[in-house]
CSV table of C-alpha atoms in Angstrom, one decimal:
chain,number,residue,atom,x,y,z
A,1,GLN,CA,-45.3,0.7,-59.7
A,2,VAL,CA,-47.1,-2.3,-58.6
A,3,GLN,CA,-47.9,-5.3,-60.8
A,4,LEU,CA,-50.7,-7.7,-59.9
A,5,VAL,CA,-51.2,-10.9,-61.8
A,6,GLU,CA,-54.3,-13.1,-61.2
A,7,SER,CA,-54.8,-16.7,-62.1
A,8,GLY,CA,-57.1,-19.6,-61.3
A,9,GLY,CA,-60.3,-18.7,-63.1
A,10,GLY,CA,-62.3,-21.1,-65.2
A,11,LEU,CA,-65.5,-22.8,-65.8
A,12,VAL,CA,-67.1,-24.7,-62.9
A,13,GLN,CA,-70.6,-26.1,-62.1
A,14,ALA,CA,-72.8,-24.6,-59.5
A,15,GLY,CA,-71.9,-25.8,-56.1
A,16,GLY,CA,-68.2,-26.2,-57.1
A,17,SER,CA,-65.1,-24.5,-55.9
A,18,LEU,CA,-62.2,-22.5,-57.4
A,19,ARG,CA,-59.2,-20.8,-55.9
A,20,LEU,CA,-57.9,-17.6,-57.4
A,21,SER,CA,-54.4,-16.3,-56.9
A,22,CYS,CA,-52.9,-12.9,-57.2
A,23,ALA,CA,-49.2,-12.5,-57.3
A,24,ALA,CA,-47.9,-9.0,-56.4
A,25,SER,CA,-44.5,-7.5,-57.5
A,26,GLY,CA,-42.8,-4.2,-57.8
A,27,SER,CA,-43.0,-1.3,-55.4
A,28,ILE,CA,-45.1,-3.0,-52.7
A,29,ILE,CA,-44.3,-3.8,-49.1
A,30,PHE,CA,-46.5,-6.8,-49.3
A,31,ASN,CA,-46.6,-7.9,-45.7
A,32,ILE,CA,-48.3,-4.7,-44.6
A,33,ALA,CA,-50.4,-4.2,-47.8
A,34,ALA,CA,-54.1,-4.3,-47.7
A,35,MET,CA,-55.3,-6.3,-50.7
A,36,ASP,CA,-58.8,-6.7,-52.2
A,37,TRP,CA,-60.7,-8.9,-54.6
A,38,TYR,CA,-63.3,-7.3,-56.8
A,39,ARG,CA,-65.6,-8.7,-59.5
A,40,GLN,CA,-67.5,-7.4,-62.4
A,41,ALA,CA,-70.3,-9.2,-64.1
A,42,PRO,CA,-71.5,-8.4,-67.6
A,43,GLY,CA,-73.5,-5.2,-67.5
A,44,LYS,CA,-72.9,-4.5,-63.9
A,45,GLN,CA,-70.6,-2.3,-61.8
A,46,ARG,CA,-67.4,-3.6,-60.3
A,47,GLU,CA,-68.1,-4.8,-56.7
A,48,LEU,CA,-65.8,-5.6,-53.8
A,49,VAL,CA,-66.0,-9.2,-52.7
A,50,ALA,CA,-63.2,-9.5,-50.1
A,51,THR,CA,-60.6,-7.5,-48.3
A,52,ILE,CA,-57.6,-8.5,-46.2
A,53,ASN,CA,-55.3,-6.1,-44.3
A,54,GLY,CA,-51.7,-6.4,-43.4
A,55,GLY,CA,-52.7,-8.0,-40.0
A,56,GLY,CA,-54.8,-10.6,-41.7
A,57,SER,CA,-58.2,-9.2,-40.8
A,58,THR,CA,-60.8,-9.9,-43.5
A,59,ASN,CA,-64.1,-8.5,-44.6
A,60,TYR,CA,-66.8,-9.7,-47.0
A,61,PRO,CA,-70.1,-8.5,-48.3
A,62,ASP,CA,-73.2,-10.5,-47.4
A,63,SER,CA,-73.4,-11.9,-50.9
A,64,VAL,CA,-70.2,-14.0,-50.5
A,65,LYS,CA,-69.9,-14.3,-46.7
A,66,GLY,CA,-69.5,-17.9,-45.6
A,67,ARG,CA,-68.7,-19.0,-49.1
A,68,PHE,CA,-65.5,-17.0,-50.0
A,69,THR,CA,-62.3,-16.8,-48.0
A,70,ILE,CA,-59.5,-14.4,-48.7
A,71,SER,CA,-56.0,-15.3,-47.4
A,72,ARG,CA,-52.4,-14.3,-48.0
A,73,ASP,CA,-48.9,-15.8,-48.1
A,74,ASN,CA,-46.5,-13.0,-47.4
A,75,ALA,CA,-43.5,-15.2,-48.3
A,76,LYS,CA,-44.9,-15.5,-51.8
A,77,ASN,CA,-46.3,-12.0,-52.1
A,78,THR,CA,-49.6,-13.7,-53.0
A,79,VAL,CA,-53.2,-13.3,-52.0
A,80,TYR,CA,-55.8,-16.0,-52.6
A,81,LEU,CA,-59.6,-16.1,-52.9
A,82,GLN,CA,-61.1,-19.5,-52.1
A,83,MET,CA,-64.6,-19.7,-53.5
A,84,ASN,CA,-66.9,-22.5,-52.4
A,85,SER,CA,-70.5,-23.3,-53.1
A,86,LEU,CA,-70.3,-21.2,-56.3
A,87,LYS,CA,-73.5,-19.9,-57.8
A,88,PRO,CA,-74.3,-18.8,-61.4
A,89,GLU,CA,-74.5,-15.2,-60.1
A,90,ASP,CA,-70.9,-15.5,-59.1
A,91,THR,CA,-70.0,-15.4,-62.8
A,92,ALA,CA,-67.8,-12.4,-63.4
A,93,VAL,CA,-64.3,-11.3,-64.1
A,94,TYR,CA,-62.4,-11.2,-60.8
A,95,TYR,CA,-59.8,-8.5,-60.2
A,96,CYS,CA,-57.1,-8.2,-57.6
A,97,HIS,CA,-56.6,-4.7,-56.2
A,98,HIS,CA,-54.2,-2.7,-54.1
A,99,TYR,CA,-54.5,0.9,-53.0
A,100,TRP,CA,-51.4,2.8,-51.9
A,101,ASP,CA,-50.2,6.3,-51.8
A,102,SER,CA,-53.3,7.6,-53.6
A,103,GLN,CA,-53.0,5.1,-56.4
A,104,SER,CA,-55.1,2.1,-57.3
A,105,TYR,CA,-53.5,-0.9,-58.8
A,106,TRP,CA,-55.4,-3.5,-60.7
A,107,GLY,CA,-54.6,-6.8,-62.2
A,108,GLN,CA,-55.8,-7.9,-65.7
A,109,GLY,CA,-58.6,-10.0,-64.2
A,110,THR,CA,-59.4,-13.7,-64.4
A,111,ARG,CA,-62.8,-14.9,-65.7
A,112,VAL,CA,-65.0,-17.2,-63.6
A,113,THR,CA,-68.0,-18.8,-65.2
A,114,VAL,CA,-70.4,-20.8,-63.0
A,115,SER,CA,-72.8,-23.0,-65.0
A,116,SER,CA,-76.2,-24.0,-63.6
């Protein structure tokens, strides 16, 4: 089993920044684990916003590219999502995700609200 615990969400004004954290524990070899951040806005499907693989390569959709940065600290088994220039449309619950051995693991989510 893998446990993922997110933190760092909150209320921020448009143009502001937040940093989300996701601490991983359990049966995970974190330094080779690919980790993702997803988000789900009210009434919308969950969407992928950032991915980082074990080698540190990252990928983002166009909607957040240049504003969001995913990073990892293998010593702390933690992945981060730095979000800058936030927009009201970034309002969502953000989830940490890990896929391994045919299983998806999700955190409980952390809510981000961006006011205009």
